[in-house]
Amino acid sequence: MAGQEQINPKRRENEPEEPPEAPPAPSAQADTEGVDDLLDEIDDVLESNAETFVRSFVQKGGE
Amino acid sequence: MSVRRVMGIETEYGVSAPGDPGANPMLMSARVVHGYAAPRGLRSAGSQWDFADETPLQDARGFSMPRADADPSQLTDEGIIDEPNLVNVVLPNGARLYVDHAHPEYSSPEVTNPKDAVRWDKAGEQVMLAASRQLAGEPRGGPVNLYKNNIDNKGSSYGTHENYLMPRSTPFGRIVAGLIPFFVTRQVFTGAGRVGLGQRAETEGFQISQRADYFETEVGLETTLKRPLVNTRDEPHALADKYRRLHIILGDATQSQIATYLKMGTTSLVLELIENDRAPDIELNHSLEALYTISRDPTCTVRVPCSDGKSYTAIELQKRYLEAAQKYAAETGAIDDDDTRDVLTEWETILTRLAADPLQCGDVLDWVAKYTLLDGFRQREQLSWAAPKLALIDLQFSDVRPEKGLFAKMQARGKFRRLWSDEAIAYAVDNAPEDTRAYFRGQCISRYGSSIAAASWDSVVFDLATHRTLQRVPMLEPLRGTRDHVGGLFDDDPSAEELVSALGAD
């Protein structure tokens, strides 16, 4: 599939196998109006001790 | 041309025992399957799956991998050799619920259209919820949490696989060339959203797709190592000289009904274009890099270079596929088919909305809804993307429990458009689609569970007191065994013996 060498004028090309750096975050800020009510109660919904909980979520690769 | 074809979705769920990070995932997954099967009187012994037609090493490019060269994880047809926890159950709705490596997996029954694909995929979420409720109430073993996601952010990824039936006559090379640019760009509406960049989340940030960073090659047989954009496993579970089962491993697990609908519907249309040699002529210069780049740009404006010397956004490339499908649908009269027209309309609508402002698409796209929630929280608490609470929100977005799952919380507030009501989904938990062989499989499981020795996608094996040998009913044609085709056989409520006699399986 991969075709001839190209230079993309928009951004510096990385090696094809290397994930590129993140572009800047969207300039538009997310419209949070629709989620404000959920944000108000989210601390009651979130599992306690976020850091430990996230760290202990370890999976084996699937498929 | 039509969006209708035999299709289905397989979903491996993340599995976790709260407070017990060392719990054995195979054991937990087995408990999940038993936890659903046992109270419903469904047999979940490992021997219940009929492996006779499984050929995981057959490659669509026309050769077979020597068994000795295969990674043990590829030998999915050997059943219980070193995995005592391999359990399998066929559900009354025609689905398969089983332990796949270290995850409980729900493989939906075969359906004929993308709307039904959504319905029976959502039914799988309810199956997992019921299993987790069962385990939470068990005195021994403790609760097990289940997540409809694809990553643990520590390097592991697990899959949400789509299957589409195609005519065997379509050359495989043409499928690859036509699909890759579509796959790389469809994530702008199929992505589930992810906190973390890189396979182990080495860099902080947000990206559109959960799966993008785990793909390392364009075409290949493996699904667990060096994952390919186009998987070549050639295991049709159907008449092999007539059909190919295209097995797509790239997708994210989505909970938004419209997002899943778009994924299945647009992919089916693109396959139709490929089958008729009408796919747009697009070739990405670096498809894997384009996959990563697009996933990292929530503005959906980044351009990726193509072989014509120009660079395009994902939305522009998607529009090329859409226009080709619209043109071909008009030519063939398919535009008059409601299902086809509806997918084309939704596809055009979402691309237009994404081009205007992706962040306004939170009523249909998982990744946008997740991003909105994350970004709102991040700004309110003045956090960086590396904050554990953001990783937790990402994870809990996919918790199957409505009191804990953040997608479920948002849906309960009416934030997502829907195709199916809760009642319609509940019906699909216990009933198979009526227009594929899943109907016959589901009827057999519902009516004769105790007389069925084994079942698979393309067989039901009866163990009858009246016969010395097992009676295997082959079902190699996915569009036979429908209600129209065999419904009459069940009218008089026959015994299993009477049914097998009527089928002439003797």
GROMACS .gro file of N, CA and C in nm, chain B residues 31-117:
model
  261
   94ARG      N    1  -1.641  -1.738   3.571
   94ARG     CA    2  -1.749  -1.710   3.667
   94ARG      C    3  -1.857  -1.623   3.602
   95VAL      N    4  -1.814  -1.530   3.518
   95VAL     CA    5  -1.911  -1.444   3.449
   95VAL      C    6  -2.003  -1.530   3.361
   96VAL      N    7  -1.942  -1.620   3.283
   96VAL     CA    8  -2.023  -1.704   3.193
   96VAL      C    9  -2.115  -1.794   3.273
   97HIS      N   10  -2.060  -1.862   3.374
   97HIS     CA   11  -2.143  -1.948   3.459
   97HIS      C   12  -2.249  -1.866   3.532
   98GLY      N   13  -2.209  -1.746   3.573
   98GLY     CA   14  -2.302  -1.661   3.648
   98GLY      C   15  -2.424  -1.625   3.567
   99TYR      N   16  -2.407  -1.616   3.436
   99TYR     CA   17  -2.523  -1.590   3.352
   99TYR      C   18  -2.598  -1.720   3.320
  100ALA      N   19  -2.520  -1.825   3.292
  100ALA     CA   20  -2.581  -1.949   3.241
  100ALA      C   21  -2.654  -2.027   3.350
  101ALA      N   22  -2.590  -2.041   3.466
  101ALA     CA   23  -2.644  -2.133   3.567
  101ALA      C   24  -2.787  -2.098   3.612
  102PRO      N   25  -2.816  -1.973   3.648
  102PRO     CA   26  -2.952  -1.945   3.695
  102PRO      C   27  -3.057  -1.963   3.586
  103ARG      N   28  -3.014  -1.966   3.460
  103ARG     CA   29  -3.108  -1.979   3.349
  103ARG      C   30  -3.116  -2.122   3.295
  104GLY      N   31  -3.047  -2.212   3.364
  104GLY     CA   32  -3.052  -2.352   3.322
  104GLY      C   33  -2.980  -2.378   3.190
  105LEU      N   34  -2.886  -2.288   3.154
  105LEU     CA   35  -2.812  -2.308   3.029
  105LEU      C   36  -2.685  -2.384   3.059
  106ARG      N   37  -2.652  -2.482   2.976
  106ARG     CA   38  -2.533  -2.562   3.000
  106ARG      C   39  -2.411  -2.487   2.951
  107SER      N   40  -2.310  -2.478   3.036
  107SER     CA   41  -2.191  -2.402   2.996
  107SER      C   42  -2.064  -2.486   3.006
  108ALA      N   43  -2.076  -2.614   2.980
  108ALA     CA   44  -1.957  -2.699   2.980
  108ALA      C   45  -1.872  -2.669   2.859
  109GLY      N   46  -1.742  -2.690   2.873
  109GLY     CA   47  -1.651  -2.662   2.764
  109GLY      C   48  -1.680  -2.741   2.639
  110SER      N   49  -1.741  -2.858   2.657
  110SER     CA   50  -1.764  -2.945   2.542
  110SER      C   51  -1.885  -2.902   2.462
  111GLN      N   52  -1.951  -2.794   2.506
  111GLN     CA   53  -2.077  -2.762   2.439
  111GLN      C   54  -2.057  -2.691   2.307
  112TRP      N   55  -1.937  -2.645   2.279
  112TRP     CA   56  -1.912  -2.580   2.151
  112TRP      C   57  -1.860  -2.685   2.052
  113ASP      N   58  -1.914  -2.683   1.932
  113ASP     CA   59  -1.875  -2.779   1.830
  113ASP      C   60  -1.761  -2.718   1.747
  114PHE      N   61  -1.638  -2.770   1.766
  114PHE     CA   62  -1.522  -2.711   1.702
  114PHE      C   63  -1.493  -2.768   1.562
  115ALA      N   64  -1.580  -2.855   1.514
  115ALA     CA   65  -1.548  -2.928   1.391
  115ALA      C   66  -1.516  -2.837   1.272
  116ASP      N   67  -1.582  -2.720   1.265
  116ASP     CA   68  -1.562  -2.634   1.149
  116ASP      C   69  -1.471  -2.515   1.175
  117GLU      N   70  -1.393  -2.518   1.285
  117GLU     CA   71  -1.307  -2.403   1.314
  117GLU      C   72  -1.171  -2.420   1.245
  118THR      N   73  -1.128  -2.317   1.173
  118THR     CA   74  -1.001  -2.323   1.101
  118THR      C   75  -0.926  -2.192   1.120
  119PRO      N   76  -0.876  -2.166   1.242
  119PRO     CA   77  -0.819  -2.034   1.270
  119PRO      C   78  -0.689  -2.004   1.196
  120LEU      N   79  -0.626  -2.105   1.137
  120LEU     CA   80  -0.498  -2.081   1.071
  120LEU      C   81  -0.512  -2.071   0.919
  121GLN      N   82  -0.637  -2.079   0.869
  121GLN     CA   83  -0.659  -2.068   0.725
  121GLN      C   84  -0.653  -1.921   0.687
  122ASP      N   85  -0.564  -1.887   0.592
  122ASP     CA   86  -0.541  -1.748   0.557
  122ASP      C   87  -0.614  -1.714   0.427
  123ALA      N   88  -0.680  -1.598   0.426
  123ALA     CA   89  -0.760  -1.559   0.310
  123ALA      C   90  -0.675  -1.540   0.185
  124ARG      N   91  -0.542  -1.525   0.205
  124ARG     CA   92  -0.457  -1.505   0.088
  124ARG      C   93  -0.425  -1.637   0.018
  125GLY      N   94  -0.485  -1.748   0.069
  125GLY     CA   95  -0.479  -1.872  -0.006
  125GLY      C   96  -0.382  -1.975   0.048
  126PHE      N   97  -0.340  -1.961   0.173
  126PHE     CA   98  -0.253  -2.062   0.230
  126PHE      C   99  -0.290  -2.082   0.375
  127SER      N  100  -0.223  -2.176   0.440
  127SER     CA  101  -0.254  -2.205   0.579
  127SER      C  102  -0.126  -2.202   0.660
  128MET      N  103  -0.132  -2.145   0.778
  128MET     CA  104  -0.014  -2.138   0.864
  128MET      C  105   0.012  -2.275   0.925
  129PRO      N  106   0.137  -2.328   0.918
  129PRO     CA  107   0.163  -2.457   0.985
  129PRO      C  108   0.133  -2.445   1.134
  130ARG      N  109   0.063  -2.546   1.186
  130ARG     CA  110   0.021  -2.543   1.326
  130ARG      C  111   0.141  -2.524   1.419
  131ALA      N  112   0.253  -2.583   1.385
  131ALA     CA  113   0.371  -2.574   1.472
  131ALA      C  114   0.425  -2.432   1.479
  132ASP      N  115   0.396  -2.350   1.377
  132ASP     CA  116   0.446  -2.212   1.376
  132ASP      C  117   0.354  -2.115   1.447
  133ALA      N  118   0.238  -2.163   1.488
  133ALA     CA  119   0.138  -2.071   1.543
  133ALA      C  120   0.167  -2.039   1.689
  134ASP      N  121   0.131  -1.918   1.728
  134ASP     CA  122   0.132  -1.882   1.870
  134ASP      C  123   0.016  -1.957   1.936
  135PRO      N  124   0.036  -2.011   2.057
  135PRO     CA  125  -0.074  -2.087   2.121
  135PRO      C  126  -0.206  -2.011   2.125
  136SER      N  127  -0.197  -1.877   2.131
  136SER     CA  128  -0.322  -1.800   2.139
  136SER      C  129  -0.402  -1.809   2.010
  137GLN      N  130  -0.339  -1.856   1.900
  137GLN     CA  131  -0.411  -1.867   1.773
  137GLN      C  132  -0.487  -1.999   1.760
  138LEU      N  133  -0.458  -2.094   1.850
  138LEU     CA  134  -0.518  -2.226   1.834
  138LEU      C  135  -0.655  -2.229   1.902
  139THR      N  136  -0.746  -2.152   1.845
  139THR     CA  137  -0.878  -2.135   1.907
  139THR      C  138  -0.969  -2.253   1.880
  140ASP      N  139  -0.920  -2.352   1.803
  140ASP     CA  140  -1.006  -2.465   1.769
  140ASP      C  141  -0.974  -2.589   1.853
  141GLU      N  142  -0.879  -2.579   1.946
  141GLU     CA  143  -0.839  -2.699   2.019
  141GLU      C  144  -0.917  -2.720   2.148
  142GLY      N  145  -1.002  -2.624   2.179
  142GLY     CA  146  -1.086  -2.642   2.297
  142GLY      C  147  -1.001  -2.653   2.423
  143ILE      N  148  -1.045  -2.737   2.513
  143ILE     CA  149  -0.978  -2.741   2.643
  143ILE      C  150  -0.856  -2.828   2.635
  144ILE      N  151  -0.739  -2.766   2.630
  144ILE     CA  152  -0.617  -2.843   2.639
  144ILE      C  153  -0.547  -2.803   2.767
  145ASP      N  154  -0.518  -2.674   2.775
  145ASP     CA  155  -0.453  -2.627   2.896
  145ASP      C  156  -0.535  -2.516   2.960
  146GLU      N  157  -0.661  -2.507   2.922
  146GLU     CA  158  -0.745  -2.404   2.979
  146GLU      C  159  -0.870  -2.465   3.041
  147PRO      N  160  -0.856  -2.511   3.165
  147PRO     CA  161  -0.971  -2.577   3.228
  147PRO      C  162  -1.090  -2.483   3.241
  148ASN      N  163  -1.063  -2.353   3.227
  148ASN     CA  164  -1.173  -2.259   3.245
  148ASN      C  165  -1.243  -2.223   3.115
  149LEU      N  166  -1.206  -2.293   3.007
  149LEU     CA  167  -1.271  -2.261   2.880
  149LEU      C  168  -1.416  -2.306   2.887
  150VAL      N  169  -1.501  -2.211   2.899
  150VAL     CA  170  -1.644  -2.244   2.906
  150VAL      C  171  -1.717  -2.172   2.795
  151ASN      N  172  -1.823  -2.235   2.750
  151ASN     CA  173  -1.897  -2.190   2.635
  151ASN      C  174  -2.043  -2.207   2.660
  152VAL      N  175  -2.122  -2.112   2.622
  152VAL     CA  176  -2.265  -2.134   2.629
  152VAL      C  177  -2.330  -2.067   2.508
  153VAL      N  178  -2.426  -2.137   2.450
  153VAL     CA  179  -2.505  -2.079   2.342
  153VAL      C  180  -2.634  -2.029   2.406
  154LEU      N  181  -2.667  -1.904   2.379
  154LEU     CA  182  -2.782  -1.841   2.446
  154LEU      C  183  -2.909  -1.858   2.363
  155PRO      N  184  -3.023  -1.847   2.428
  155PRO     CA  185  -3.151  -1.859   2.356
  155PRO      C  186  -3.168  -1.754   2.244
  156ASN      N  187  -3.091  -1.645   2.251
  156ASN     CA  188  -3.102  -1.546   2.142
  156ASN      C  189  -3.006  -1.576   2.028
  157GLY      N  190  -2.941  -1.693   2.033
  157GLY     CA  191  -2.853  -1.734   1.924
  157GLY      C  192  -2.710  -1.686   1.939
  158ALA      N  193  -2.682  -1.611   2.047
  158ALA     CA  194  -2.546  -1.560   2.068
  158ALA      C  195  -2.459  -1.667   2.133
  159ARG      N  196  -2.328  -1.643   2.133
  159ARG     CA  197  -2.233  -1.728   2.204
  159ARG      C  198  -2.172  -1.645   2.317
  160LEU      N  199  -2.172  -1.702   2.437
  160LEU     CA  200  -2.111  -1.637   2.553
  160LEU      C  201  -2.001  -1.731   2.602
  161TYR      N  202  -1.877  -1.683   2.605
  161TYR     CA  203  -1.770  -1.777   2.639
  161TYR      C  204  -1.649  -1.703   2.692
  162VAL      N  205  -1.549  -1.780   2.736
  162VAL     CA  206  -1.423  -1.723   2.782
  162VAL      C  207  -1.325  -1.724   2.665
  163ASP      N  208  -1.283  -1.605   2.623
  163ASP     CA  209  -1.186  -1.596   2.516
  163ASP      C  210  -1.055  -1.548   2.578
  164HIS      N  211  -0.960  -1.642   2.595
  164HIS     CA  212  -0.834  -1.612   2.664
  164HIS      C  213  -0.862  -1.565   2.807
  165ALA      N  214  -0.864  -1.435   2.827
  165ALA     CA  215  -0.877  -1.386   2.964
  165ALA      C  216  -0.992  -1.287   2.977
  166HIS      N  217  -1.089  -1.302   2.887
  166HIS     CA  218  -1.203  -1.210   2.889
  166HIS      C  219  -1.332  -1.286   2.863
  167PRO      N  220  -1.442  -1.245   2.927
  167PRO     CA  221  -1.570  -1.297   2.884
  167PRO      C  222  -1.608  -1.229   2.752
  168GLU      N  223  -1.655  -1.308   2.659
  168GLU     CA  224  -1.690  -1.253   2.528
  168GLU      C  225  -1.834  -1.285   2.494
  169TYR      N  226  -1.902  -1.185   2.442
  169TYR     CA  227  -2.037  -1.202   2.388
  169TYR      C  228  -2.028  -1.187   2.237
  170SER      N  229  -2.058  -1.295   2.165
  170SER     CA  230  -2.063  -1.288   2.019
  170SER      C  231  -2.209  -1.287   1.978
  171SER      N  232  -2.250  -1.178   1.916
  171SER     CA  233  -2.392  -1.162   1.885
  171SER      C  234  -2.436  -1.267   1.783
  172PRO      N  235  -2.565  -1.296   1.778
  172PRO     CA  236  -2.614  -1.382   1.671
  172PRO      C  237  -2.602  -1.311   1.537
  173GLU      N  238  -2.609  -1.389   1.429
  173GLU     CA  239  -2.605  -1.331   1.295
  173GLU      C  240  -2.733  -1.252   1.271
  174VAL      N  241  -2.716  -1.131   1.216
  174VAL     CA  242  -2.829  -1.049   1.178
  174VAL      C  243  -2.812  -1.011   1.031
  175THR      N  244  -2.913  -0.948   0.973
  175THR     CA  245  -2.907  -0.916   0.830
  175THR      C  246  -2.892  -0.768   0.801
  176ASN      N  247  -2.885  -0.685   0.906
  176ASN     CA  248  -2.883  -0.541   0.880
  176ASN      C  249  -2.823  -0.468   1.001
  177PRO      N  250  -2.775  -0.345   0.979
  177PRO     CA  251  -2.705  -0.274   1.087
  177PRO      C  252  -2.794  -0.236   1.207
  178LYS      N  253  -2.921  -0.211   1.184
  178LYS     CA  254  -3.007  -0.178   1.298
  178LYS      C  255  -3.017  -0.296   1.394
  179ASP      N  256  -3.034  -0.415   1.338
  179ASP     CA  257  -3.040  -0.534   1.423
  179ASP      C  258  -2.904  -0.563   1.487
  180ALA      N  259  -2.796  -0.531   1.416
  180ALA     CA  260  -2.663  -0.551   1.475
  180ALA      C  261  -2.651  -0.470   1.604
   0.00000   0.00000   0.00000
